[in-house]
PDB file of C-alpha atoms and ligand atoms in Angstrom:
ATOM      1  CA  MET A  29      52.767  10.739  22.008  1.00  0.00           C
ATOM      2  CA  LYS A  30      51.573  11.359  18.471  1.00  0.00           C
ATOM      3  CA  LEU A  31      48.240  10.208  16.100  1.00  0.00           C
ATOM      4  CA  TYR A  32      48.357   9.092  12.730  1.00  0.00           C
ATOM      5  CA  THR A  33      44.600   9.516  11.412  1.00  0.00           C
ATOM      6  CA  PHE A  34      42.879   9.847   8.637  1.00  0.00           C
ATOM      7  CA  ASP A  35      39.658  12.303   9.482  1.00  0.00           C
ATOM      8  CA  ILE A  36      37.147  10.638   7.391  1.00  0.00           C
ATOM      9  CA  ALA A  37      37.809   7.292   8.118  1.00  0.00           C
ATOM     10  CA  PRO A  38      35.228   5.750  10.319  1.00  0.00           C
ATOM     11  CA  ASN A  39      37.574   4.198  13.011  1.00  0.00           C
ATOM     12  CA  PRO A  40      39.745   7.166  12.911  1.00  0.00           C
ATOM     13  CA  ARG A  41      36.425   9.541  13.797  1.00  0.00           C
ATOM     14  CA  ARG A  42      35.488   6.851  16.499  1.00  0.00           C
ATOM     15  CA  VAL A  43      39.061   8.483  18.529  1.00  0.00           C
ATOM     16  CA  ALA A  44      38.109  12.513  16.980  1.00  0.00           C
ATOM     17  CA  LEU A  45      35.071  12.031  18.855  1.00  0.00           C
ATOM     18  CA  PHE A  46      36.324  10.781  22.195  1.00  0.00           C
ATOM     19  CA  MET A  47      39.331  13.795  21.911  1.00  0.00           C
ATOM     20  CA  GLN A  48      36.601  16.279  20.866  1.00  0.00           C
ATOM     21  CA  TYR A  49      34.266  15.637  23.491  1.00  0.00           C
ATOM     22  CA  LYS A  50      37.227  15.293  26.371  1.00  0.00           C
ATOM     23  CA  GLY A  51      38.999  18.397  24.918  1.00  0.00           C
ATOM     24  CA  ILE A  52      41.458  16.551  24.111  1.00  0.00           C
ATOM     25  CA  THR A  53      44.554  18.224  21.151  1.00  0.00           C
ATOM     26  CA  LEU A  54      47.515  15.759  19.848  1.00  0.00           C
ATOM     27  CA  ASP A  55      50.246  16.248  17.464  1.00  0.00           C
ATOM     28  CA  THR A  56      48.869  14.560  14.971  1.00  0.00           C
ATOM     29  CA  GLN A  57      49.314  13.618  11.566  1.00  0.00           C
ATOM     30  CA  GLN A  58      47.165  12.741   8.338  1.00  0.00           C
ATOM     31  CA  ILE A  59      47.732   9.246   6.510  1.00  0.00           C
ATOM     32  CA  ASP A  60      46.003   9.875   3.471  1.00  0.00           C
ATOM     33  CA  LEU A  61      43.979   6.704   2.629  1.00  0.00           C
ATOM     34  CA  GLY A  62      42.820   8.018  -0.692  1.00  0.00           C
ATOM     35  CA  LYS A  63      46.492   8.558  -2.116  1.00  0.00           C
ATOM     36  CA  LEU A  64      47.382   4.451  -0.557  1.00  0.00           C
ATOM     37  CA  GLU A  65      50.091   6.821   2.544  1.00  0.00           C
ATOM     38  CA  GLN A  66      48.749   3.650   3.961  1.00  0.00           C
ATOM     39  CA  PHE A  67      51.112   1.002   2.374  1.00  0.00           C
ATOM     40  CA  SER A  68      53.963   3.545   2.341  1.00  0.00           C
ATOM     41  CA  ASP A  69      57.310   1.957   3.996  1.00  0.00           C
ATOM     42  CA  SER A  70      57.513   5.366   6.659  1.00  0.00           C
ATOM     43  CA  TYR A  71      53.953   4.177   7.872  1.00  0.00           C
ATOM     44  CA  LYS A  72      54.531   1.001   7.872  1.00  0.00           C
ATOM     45  CA  ALA A  73      57.325   1.305  10.601  1.00  0.00           C
ATOM     46  CA  ILE A  74      54.415   3.042  12.254  1.00  0.00           C
ATOM     47  CA  ASN A  75      52.413   0.595  12.364  1.00  0.00           C
ATOM     48  CA  PRO A  76      52.882  -2.737   9.962  1.00  0.00           C
ATOM     49  CA  ASP A  77      49.184  -3.141   9.807  1.00  0.00           C
ATOM     50  CA  CYS A  78      49.261   0.237   7.663  1.00  0.00           C
ATOM     51  CA  SER A  79      45.720   0.556   9.034  1.00  0.00           C
ATOM     52  CA  VAL A  80      44.383   4.366  11.107  1.00  0.00           C
ATOM     53  CA  PRO A  81      43.899   5.053  13.597  1.00  0.00           C
ATOM     54  CA  ALA A  82      47.627   4.902  15.514  1.00  0.00           C
ATOM     55  CA  LEU A  83      48.750   6.072  18.700  1.00  0.00           C
ATOM     56  CA  ALA A  84      52.722   6.235  18.769  1.00  0.00           C
ATOM     57  CA  LEU A  85      53.337   6.401  22.371  1.00  0.00           C
ATOM     58  CA  ASP A  86      56.952   8.497  24.013  1.00  0.00           C
ATOM     59  CA  SER A  87      58.150   4.949  25.183  1.00  0.00           C
ATOM     60  CA  GLY A  88      58.520   3.524  21.255  1.00  0.00           C
ATOM     61  CA  ASP A  89      54.977   1.518  22.109  1.00  0.00           C
ATOM     62  CA  CYS A  90      52.592   1.920  18.971  1.00  0.00           C
ATOM     63  CA  LEU A  91      48.400   1.627  20.013  1.00  0.00           C
ATOM     64  CA  VAL A  92      46.650   0.270  16.595  1.00  0.00           C
ATOM     65  CA  ASP A  93      43.226  -0.207  17.973  1.00  0.00           C
ATOM     66  CA  VAL A  94      40.572   2.045  18.727  1.00  0.00           C
ATOM     67  CA  VAL A  95      39.765   0.112  21.942  1.00  0.00           C
ATOM     68  CA  ALA A  96      43.422   0.487  22.952  1.00  0.00           C
ATOM     69  CA  ILE A  97      43.830   4.133  22.304  1.00  0.00           C
ATOM     70  CA  CYS A  98      40.941   5.228  23.848  1.00  0.00           C
ATOM     71  CA  SER A  99      41.298   3.070  26.808  1.00  0.00           C
ATOM     72  CA  TYR A 100      44.969   4.678  27.350  1.00  0.00           C
ATOM     73  CA  LEU A 101      43.999   7.796  27.343  1.00  0.00           C
ATOM     74  CA  GLU A 102      41.272   7.675  29.179  1.00  0.00           C
ATOM     75  CA  GLY A 103      43.775   6.922  31.860  1.00  0.00           C
ATOM     76  CA  VAL A 104      46.003  10.347  30.233  1.00  0.00           C
ATOM     77  CA  TYR A 105      42.744  11.981  30.722  1.00  0.00           C
ATOM     78  CA  PRO A 106      40.136  11.932  32.899  1.00  0.00           C
ATOM     79  CA  ASP A 107      38.273  13.865  33.127  1.00  0.00           C
ATOM     80  CA  LYS A 108      35.259  14.120  31.434  1.00  0.00           C
ATOM     81  CA  PRO A 109      35.233  10.032  31.577  1.00  0.00           C
ATOM     82  CA  LEU A 110      33.899   8.134  28.698  1.00  0.00           C
ATOM     83  CA  LEU A 111      34.238   4.492  29.541  1.00  0.00           C
ATOM     84  CA  GLY A 112      32.749   4.238  32.146  1.00  0.00           C
ATOM     85  CA  ALA A 113      32.278   5.800  35.856  1.00  0.00           C
ATOM     86  CA  ASP A 114      33.668   1.723  37.539  1.00  0.00           C
ATOM     87  CA  ASN A 115      34.623  -1.379  37.010  1.00  0.00           C
ATOM     88  CA  LEU A 116      31.714  -2.786  35.263  1.00  0.00           C
ATOM     89  CA  GLU A 117      30.457  -0.227  33.007  1.00  0.00           C
ATOM     90  CA  ARG A 118      34.068   0.244  31.728  1.00  0.00           C
ATOM     91  CA  ALA A 119      33.416  -3.274  30.918  1.00  0.00           C
ATOM     92  CA  GLN A 120      29.807  -2.728  29.422  1.00  0.00           C
ATOM     93  CA  VAL A 121      31.332  -0.219  27.675  1.00  0.00           C
ATOM     94  CA  LEU A 122      34.314  -1.652  26.363  1.00  0.00           C
ATOM     95  CA  GLY A 123      31.756  -5.197  25.624  1.00  0.00           C
ATOM     96  CA  TRP A 124      29.962  -2.392  23.074  1.00  0.00           C
ATOM     97  CA  MET A 125      32.469  -0.539  21.189  1.00  0.00           C
ATOM     98  CA  HIS A 126      33.580  -4.884  20.465  1.00  0.00           C
ATOM     99  CA  ARG A 127      30.250  -5.877  19.506  1.00  0.00           C
ATOM    100  CA  LEU A 128      29.444  -2.965  17.231  1.00  0.00           C
ATOM    101  CA  TYR A 129      32.894  -3.214  15.622  1.00  0.00           C
ATOM    102  CA  LEU A 130      31.946  -6.019  14.856  1.00  0.00           C
ATOM    103  CA  SER A 131      28.497  -6.385  14.354  1.00  0.00           C
ATOM    104  CA  GLY A 132      27.878  -2.624  12.958  1.00  0.00           C
ATOM    105  CA  PHE A 133      30.991  -1.258  10.969  1.00  0.00           C
ATOM    106  CA  MET A 134      32.218  -4.629   9.801  1.00  0.00           C
ATOM    107  CA  ALA A 135      28.238  -5.019   8.076  1.00  0.00           C
ATOM    108  CA  VAL A 136      28.995  -1.772   6.323  1.00  0.00           C
ATOM    109  CA  ALA A 137      32.811  -2.490   5.229  1.00  0.00           C
ATOM    110  CA  ASP A 138      31.770  -5.278   3.988  1.00  0.00           C
ATOM    111  CA  MET A 139      29.728  -4.148   1.196  1.00  0.00           C
ATOM    112  CA  LEU A 140      31.569  -1.344   1.285  1.00  0.00           C
ATOM    113  CA  ARG A 141      34.694  -3.402   0.050  1.00  0.00           C
ATOM    114  CA  ASN A 142      33.546  -6.509  -2.067  1.00  0.00           C
ATOM    115  CA  GLN A 143      32.555  -4.294  -4.524  1.00  0.00           C
ATOM    116  CA  GLY A 144      33.969  -2.164  -6.544  1.00  0.00           C
ATOM    117  CA  ASP A 145      36.988  -1.482  -8.419  1.00  0.00           C
ATOM    118  CA  MET A 146      38.397   0.967  -5.013  1.00  0.00           C
ATOM    119  CA  PHE A 147      38.841  -2.108  -3.245  1.00  0.00           C
ATOM    120  CA  LYS A 148      40.103  -4.367  -5.521  1.00  0.00           C
ATOM    121  CA  ASP A 149      42.392  -7.219  -3.840  1.00  0.00           C
ATOM    122  CA  ARG A 150      41.663  -4.788  -0.223  1.00  0.00           C
ATOM    123  CA  ALA A 151      38.491  -6.730   0.771  1.00  0.00           C
ATOM    124  CA  LEU A 152      39.784  -5.791   4.437  1.00  0.00           C
ATOM    125  CA  PRO A 153      42.123  -3.596   5.536  1.00  0.00           C
ATOM    126  CA  GLY A 154      46.252  -4.636   6.295  1.00  0.00           C
ATOM    127  CA  PRO A 155      49.252  -5.137   4.054  1.00  0.00           C
ATOM    128  CA  ASP A 156      47.612  -9.047   2.408  1.00  0.00           C
ATOM    129  CA  LYS A 157      45.981  -8.910  -0.791  1.00  0.00           C
ATOM    130  CA  VAL A 158      42.609 -10.001   0.098  1.00  0.00           C
ATOM    131  CA  GLU A 159      39.689 -10.519  -2.461  1.00  0.00           C
ATOM    132  CA  GLN A 160      36.364  -9.598  -2.820  1.00  0.00           C
ATOM    133  CA  ILE A 161      33.662 -12.370  -2.034  1.00  0.00           C
ATOM    134  CA  PRO A 162      30.556 -10.148  -3.597  1.00  0.00           C
ATOM    135  CA  ALA A 163      27.844 -12.277  -1.470  1.00  0.00           C
ATOM    136  CA  LEU A 164      29.416 -10.638   0.898  1.00  0.00           C
ATOM    137  CA  VAL A 165      27.996  -6.985   0.464  1.00  0.00           C
ATOM    138  CA  SER A 166      23.352  -8.581   0.166  1.00  0.00           C
ATOM    139  CA  ARG A 167      24.840 -10.174   3.255  1.00  0.00           C
ATOM    140  CA  GLY A 168      26.231  -7.146   4.796  1.00  0.00           C
ATOM    141  CA  ARG A 169      23.245  -5.572   3.567  1.00  0.00           C
ATOM    142  CA  ASP A 170      20.930  -7.973   5.694  1.00  0.00           C
ATOM    143  CA  ARG A 171      23.123  -7.691   8.795  1.00  0.00           C
ATOM    144  CA  LEU A 172      23.380  -3.508   8.740  1.00  0.00           C
ATOM    145  CA  ALA A 173      19.708  -3.934   8.113  1.00  0.00           C
ATOM    146  CA  GLY A 174      18.538  -6.563  11.306  1.00  0.00           C
ATOM    147  CA  PHE A 175      22.003  -4.486  13.246  1.00  0.00           C
ATOM    148  CA  PHE A 176      19.790  -1.210  12.796  1.00  0.00           C
ATOM    149  CA  ARG A 177      16.612  -3.068  13.842  1.00  0.00           C
ATOM    150  CA  GLN A 178      18.409  -4.606  17.149  1.00  0.00           C
ATOM    151  CA  MET A 179      20.002  -1.479  17.921  1.00  0.00           C
ATOM    152  CA  ASN A 180      16.539   0.129  17.813  1.00  0.00           C
ATOM    153  CA  SER A 181      14.401  -2.043  20.460  1.00  0.00           C
ATOM    154  CA  ILE A 182      17.490  -1.656  22.555  1.00  0.00           C
ATOM    155  CA  CYS A 183      17.283   2.441  22.084  1.00  0.00           C
ATOM    156  CA  GLU A 184      13.364   2.032  23.361  1.00  0.00           C
ATOM    157  CA  THR A 185      14.946   1.069  26.705  1.00  0.00           C
ATOM    158  CA  ARG A 186      16.890   3.403  27.500  1.00  0.00           C
ATOM    159  CA  ASP A 187      18.557   7.179  26.899  1.00  0.00           C
ATOM    160  CA  TYR A 188      22.307   5.724  26.884  1.00  0.00           C
ATOM    161  CA  LEU A 189      24.056   2.270  26.168  1.00  0.00           C
ATOM    162  CA  VAL A 190      25.553   2.161  29.775  1.00  0.00           C
ATOM    163  CA  GLY A 191      24.563   3.909  32.561  1.00  0.00           C
ATOM    164  CA  ASP A 192      23.289   7.186  32.751  1.00  0.00           C
ATOM    165  CA  SER A 193      24.605   9.327  31.160  1.00  0.00           C
ATOM    166  CA  LEU A 194      27.113   9.689  27.115  1.00  0.00           C
ATOM    167  CA  THR A 195      29.835   6.939  26.566  1.00  0.00           C
ATOM    168  CA  GLN A 196      32.527   5.637  23.795  1.00  0.00           C
ATOM    169  CA  ALA A 197      29.398   3.090  23.227  1.00  0.00           C
ATOM    170  CA  ASP A 198      27.241   5.769  22.794  1.00  0.00           C
ATOM    171  CA  ILE A 199      29.592   7.855  20.596  1.00  0.00           C
ATOM    172  CA  ASP A 200      30.465   4.686  17.999  1.00  0.00           C
ATOM    173  CA  LEU A 201      27.095   4.249  17.469  1.00  0.00           C
ATOM    174  CA  LEU A 202      26.673   7.224  15.950  1.00  0.00           C
ATOM    175  CA  VAL A 203      30.017   6.922  13.743  1.00  0.00           C
ATOM    176  CA  VAL A 204      28.511   3.178  13.044  1.00  0.00           C
ATOM    177  CA  CYS A 205      25.455   4.826  11.390  1.00  0.00           C
ATOM    178  CA  GLU A 206      26.752   7.206   9.740  1.00  0.00           C
ATOM    179  CA  PHE A 207      29.123   4.584   8.322  1.00  0.00           C
ATOM    180  CA  ALA A 208      26.078   3.134   7.002  1.00  0.00           C
ATOM    181  CA  ALA A 209      25.677   6.521   4.708  1.00  0.00           C
ATOM    182  CA  TRP A 210      29.636   5.109   2.454  1.00  0.00           C
ATOM    183  CA  VAL A 211      27.299   2.811   0.929  1.00  0.00           C
ATOM    184  CA  LYS A 212      23.929   4.800   0.331  1.00  0.00           C
ATOM    185  CA  GLU A 213      22.417   3.503   3.617  1.00  0.00           C
ATOM    186  CA  THR A 214      20.307   5.280   6.374  1.00  0.00           C
ATOM    187  CA  VAL A 215      18.735   4.808   9.704  1.00  0.00           C
ATOM    188  CA  PRO A 216      15.008   4.063   8.642  1.00  0.00           C
ATOM    189  CA  GLU A 217      12.369   6.156   9.628  1.00  0.00           C
ATOM    190  CA  SER A 218      10.531   3.140  11.552  1.00  0.00           C
ATOM    191  CA  CYS A 219      13.950   3.050  14.166  1.00  0.00           C
ATOM    192  CA  ALA A 220      12.681   6.183  15.712  1.00  0.00           C
ATOM    193  CA  ALA A 221      14.310   5.551  19.230  1.00  0.00           C
ATOM    194  CA  LEU A 222      17.902   4.762  16.834  1.00  0.00           C
ATOM    195  CA  LEU A 223      17.470   7.974  15.555  1.00  0.00           C
ATOM    196  CA  ALA A 224      16.401   9.941  19.293  1.00  0.00           C
ATOM    197  CA  HIS A 225      20.076   8.829  20.218  1.00  0.00           C
ATOM    198  CA  MET A 226      21.768   9.766  17.042  1.00  0.00           C
ATOM    199  CA  ALA A 227      20.502  13.413  17.596  1.00  0.00           C
ATOM    200  CA  ARG A 228      20.927  12.731  21.233  1.00  0.00           C
ATOM    201  CA  VAL A 229      24.391  12.031  20.970  1.00  0.00           C
ATOM    202  CA  ARG A 230      25.002  14.815  19.051  1.00  0.00           C
ATOM    203  CA  ALA A 231      23.779  17.535  20.916  1.00  0.00           C
ATOM    204  CA  ALA A 232      26.064  15.725  23.712  1.00  0.00           C
ATOM    205  CA  LEU A 233      29.074  16.528  21.631  1.00  0.00           C
ATOM    206  CA  PRO A 234      30.717  19.706  21.588  1.00  0.00           C
ATOM    207  CA  ALA A 235      30.967  21.415  18.440  1.00  0.00           C
ATOM    208  CA  SER A 236      34.684  20.920  16.506  1.00  0.00           C
TER     209      SER A 236
HETATM  210  N1  GSH B  19      42.171  -2.359  14.231  1.00  0.00           N
HETATM  211  C1  GSH B  19      41.555  -1.256  13.826  1.00  0.00           C
HETATM  212  C2  GSH B  19      41.125  -1.100  12.702  1.00  0.00           C
HETATM  213  C3  GSH B  19      41.320   0.076  11.965  1.00  0.00           C
HETATM  214  C4  GSH B  19      40.910   0.098  10.318  1.00  0.00           C
HETATM  215  O1  GSH B  19      39.984  -1.038   9.693  1.00  0.00           O
HETATM  216  N2  GSH B  19      40.922   1.236  10.033  1.00  0.00           N
HETATM  217  C5  GSH B  19      40.523   1.863   8.480  1.00  0.00           C
HETATM  218  C6  GSH B  19      40.048   3.171   8.005  1.00  0.00           C
HETATM  219  S1  GSH B  19      38.454   3.031   9.087  1.00  0.00           S
HETATM  220  C7  GSH B  19      41.608   2.281   7.796  1.00  0.00           C
HETATM  221  O2  GSH B  19      42.596   2.088   8.317  1.00  0.00           O
HETATM  222  N3  GSH B  19      41.745   0.768   6.238  1.00  0.00           N
HETATM  223  C8  GSH B  19      42.894   0.864   5.363  1.00  0.00           C
HETATM  224  C9  GSH B  19      43.097   0.407   4.184  1.00  0.00           C
HETATM  225  O3  GSH B  19      41.657   0.199   3.499  1.00  0.00           O
HETATM  226  O4  GSH B  19      43.714   0.255   3.925  1.00  0.00           O
HETATM  227  C10 GSH B  19      40.979  -0.586  14.821  1.00  0.00           C
HETATM  228  O5  GSH B  19      39.932  -1.214  15.549  1.00  0.00           O
HETATM  229  O6  GSH B  19      41.329   0.821  15.267  1.00  0.00           O
END
């Protein structure tokens, strides 16, 4: 199998940290989003969604969503589980990954992509033109502030989002909080429990 990725981008980073924690190494190719390589004919043939990450399997199938890639890799590399210890925890981790993507990643992405020339006509990833809506920048900022507050309240009640050890939900929360720096936002000092959670996750990850 082969992983197509772009290390500095947030969704690829979710997979990179998953692999780093579990000690997985894969044949990997960087698709440079800065050079718009995701729109090349050769990459479109691999992932018509023109996004990274993508995991091309030896069967000829290709997985193009972080949730699907992590789920597949967890099956192949079950040691040091990151998707929960049992069926219920797995459902909870997948639920969190979905929720963090919708309410956290999308809030930052709305701020990032609905202003400036770099994302002109690319307000959403994908092969189709999508016009920017400048009002989504301030809405994204408000959503992100609410997201930080809500996640802080949750982190006040537990060390890890699911169960009593690290899961991909915790890694995703760290990545989205760090992604906020792309729009010059940071977790505020008032969100002490969320900041402590970030430190806990960083400490649990092996050095890259
Ligand atoms: N469905 C994908 C979304 C991945 C995604 O949005 N990736 C971004 C990088 S973080 C991308 O490839 N963007 C391409 C672009 O901006 O044109 C997933 O959940 O993994």
